[in-house]
Amino acid sequence: MKSNPNHAEANEIVKGAMLQKVIDWGFPPRTVKYVKKIIDEWYAGKTMNGLLDLWEAKLTPAISHQAPLNILTYNVEGWGSRDLETIEMIANTDSSICVLTEVGEQWNKVSIPHFKTFYQKGTNLKGGVIIAVGKHLKATRVDIGIENTAIVDIEGLSERIRIIGIYWPQCQNRNLNDLKPFIDEKTIITGDFNAGVESWDSPKTDARGRQLEKWIEENNLIYIPGTRNSSKRSERNIDFVFTNISELTAETLEVGSSDHWPIVTKSEDIGYQITGYFPIVNWTVYEIMLQLMQDFWTKELALETQNVDNWYSNYTRFLSALKKRVTNWRKRDKFRPSLPPYIIQMLKSVRQARNKYYRDKKMNNGIVDEETRLILRKMTSNAKKEIVKYKSGRWKTFLSQIQEAHDVNGKAFWSHLSKIYKPRTLPISKLLTDVGVKSNQNEIKDILYDYYNEQAKSPEVDHRNNHDQYITRESLRIKEEIIKSPKMKLEPITQIEIKRLINKLKNKKSAGYDEISNHMIKLLPPGYIQCLTSCFNMWIEECRFPEVWKTAKIVTLNKLRGGIPRTDQTRPISLLPTHSKIFEKILLNRTREWAEGNQLIPNEQSGFRPGGLLPTRVLSIYQEIKNNLAANMPTLAIYVDYQKAYDKVWHDGLIVKLRDLGIPINLLTMIVSWLNCREAYINLGENKSEKFNIDVGLPQGAHSGHLFADDLSVL
DNA sequence: GCAAGGTAGTAAATTAAACC
DNA sequence: GGTTTAATTTACTACCTTGC
């Protein structure tokens, strides 16, 4: 395109002028250097396609690499007292899966950050076992209801594995054969077995040891030796790791305050893909580049006045590719335990002192050492004060950070609080079906596709119903009429109108399928808006809604507060290109002007109308009730909730209704074009489904949707 | 294999202090 | 003066070791 050899010299001059501009704007040298690099790339490109391909492909970050899997086995001897210590241990050992035994009844008092916990109660108060799995992995519980035994399937690793966590206290009689059917191809069985086997690093083999050894052999499992015996009280080794996976190693660590040493099992072969990177977009450079390329795009459009669609698709591609080009990926920091080690140490010594005090008291027939008692009291209150000090310190740092950031609206404050208090709707990773829980992403995507595809089919037309027949007939006739009728121009769009709408957009950074977010559009310099105005006017003139805007990306969220949803409990969110939303807004304004001008919307309807706030409705209802009370009359309210008002709008019905209301033909043409041939696809993580047609409902997330849906409910 | 002795832990009961 | 909260005390449990 631009880098014709003959023009090489001219290019150099243009490049120099561009850089000079950036320097004149007063940007620091680092930014200038970055911009220069991008400009060089731009002019080195042979074709626009080639360059954009490069930007799109080359800069897809190599975000994932395989990290080895670590599994922590630890007898915590009471979760209530060793929770923080264990959390710290998990962080230090970088474990993704933890099998914690002897957790006691307070197993859910403190949750492990970024982990999902599967608990199975034990036979006694102190018993119970937890399998905790990091949220970067997908874990599904295999419910067996055997005490002290938890089974969890782990996906998201290079291979699917099964973890069986066992706590086998001295007093419990059990037969391990109940586990036999649950031993999978890739299984790791680990936990506290309270059994001694000579060949497994214990001084001698006991009865339970013999039983266990035989069972392990029968089931073709192998014992993974640690680096020392796991009991602190004796020479015995009573925590084991058994598996049928090859190439596992285990290390026994000498940390922790319980009476067992923890074991970390490692696998180099089985790992998970690290995606612990997050994007940082250099918006400054993005803005500078847009500013510099302004003239280029204006000229491009001038060359393609007949084919604005082509220009538009190149332009949107440029925006998203440029964003990718200026995006850097940074590694995420590790999380820290909630309390620092010195406080944990403090709490530990307090507990020890207390136990000693009461033990001594018991020994001495109730006679206490007054001094020890006072020391103990001091220690307890000191530990408490220390925790308060630490927590309030953190809170203060947070508050002062907000203050320094000059966050007038308290945005950072509320976003912090909402993280704690606001219930979140999570993207779904699992789906409940008639045949059980599905956790394979691809399968879920297909099921969702089937479900939403079915939902989007044309509504059944009742052929015996005269009204339905009429509508079908009429809508066909109208559509034909539209094709034949001469095109009348709608009022053209002005640049100011678009600019105003862009300013009104929420500053969101999430994007539709074209990868362009609101934020990116808000940064556009005026030159582009001028170009967009020309494009929009071209489409308005042709009474055509561009095809590229009709594909919606559907992401699904869980409607439930927690748990695995069924298909009908998922909430679909359609993401549409922001450009189309601006265009629709204009369309909406034009329709509203017509509707209001003809007084078609009743005054009572206040939803989704400018100036018609919900509180006015509440007030008017209140007034009504008050009036009735004054007149000593009962008030009866009837609430009608049109379920899925937008989703179920019948296109043909809408068209006929609007025609009957006397909508101008050009607006109607536009709306027909807007409704026709809509497509959507399901986007679930990395997986994208086939596209399917949407024959029913108004485009979700579209501005115009509200007006039409509400109109129908009252007209 | 079992009971006793010891340690470390949890839960409940009781008492003291703080609060309104 | 009653109620709530925190501190203190007691009761009980699990598990390991030791001794028989």
PDB file of C-alpha atoms (C1' of nucleotides) in Angstrom, chain A residues 124 167 169 171 194 233-234 358 361 377 384, chain C residues 6-10 12-17:
ATOM      1  CA  ASN A 124     -15.331 -38.095  65.123  1.00  0.00           C
ATOM      2  CA  TYR A 167      -7.985 -39.885  56.822  1.00  0.00           C
ATOM      3  CA  PRO A 169      -7.761 -42.641  62.411  1.00  0.00           C
ATOM      4  CA  CYS A 171      -9.988 -45.991  66.034  1.00  0.00           C
ATOM      5  CA  ASN A 194      -1.936 -44.393  60.653  1.00  0.00           C
ATOM      6  CA  ARG A 233       5.870 -38.159  67.725  1.00  0.00           C
ATOM      7  CA  SER A 234       7.476 -41.359  66.599  1.00  0.00           C
ATOM      8  CA  TYR A 358      -4.188 -25.257  82.926  1.00  0.00           C
ATOM      9  CA  LYS A 361      -3.201 -26.087  87.604  1.00  0.00           C
ATOM     10  CA  ARG A 377      -3.502 -12.681  80.148  1.00  0.00           C
ATOM     11  CA  LYS A 384      -5.257  -9.634  69.894  1.00  0.00           C
TER      12      LYS A 384
ATOM     13  C1'  DA C   6     -15.167 -11.518  76.031  1.00  0.00           C
ATOM     14  C1'  DA C   7     -12.459 -14.131  79.165  1.00  0.00           C
ATOM     15  C1'  DT C   8     -11.840 -17.981  81.880  1.00  0.00           C
ATOM     16  C1'  DT C   9     -12.566 -22.594  83.238  1.00  0.00           C
ATOM     17  C1'  DT C  10     -14.027 -27.188  82.688  1.00  0.00           C
ATOM     18  C1'  DC C  12     -14.163 -34.081  76.769  1.00  0.00           C
ATOM     19  C1'  DT C  13     -11.760 -36.163  72.445  1.00  0.00           C
ATOM     20  C1'  DA C  14      -8.097 -38.065  69.443  1.00  0.00           C
ATOM     21  C1'  DC C  15      -3.857 -39.822  68.995  1.00  0.00           C
ATOM     22  C1'  DC C  16       0.786 -41.278  70.134  1.00  0.00           C
ATOM     23  C1'  DT C  17       3.911 -43.735  73.177  1.00  0.00           C
TER      24       DT C  17
END
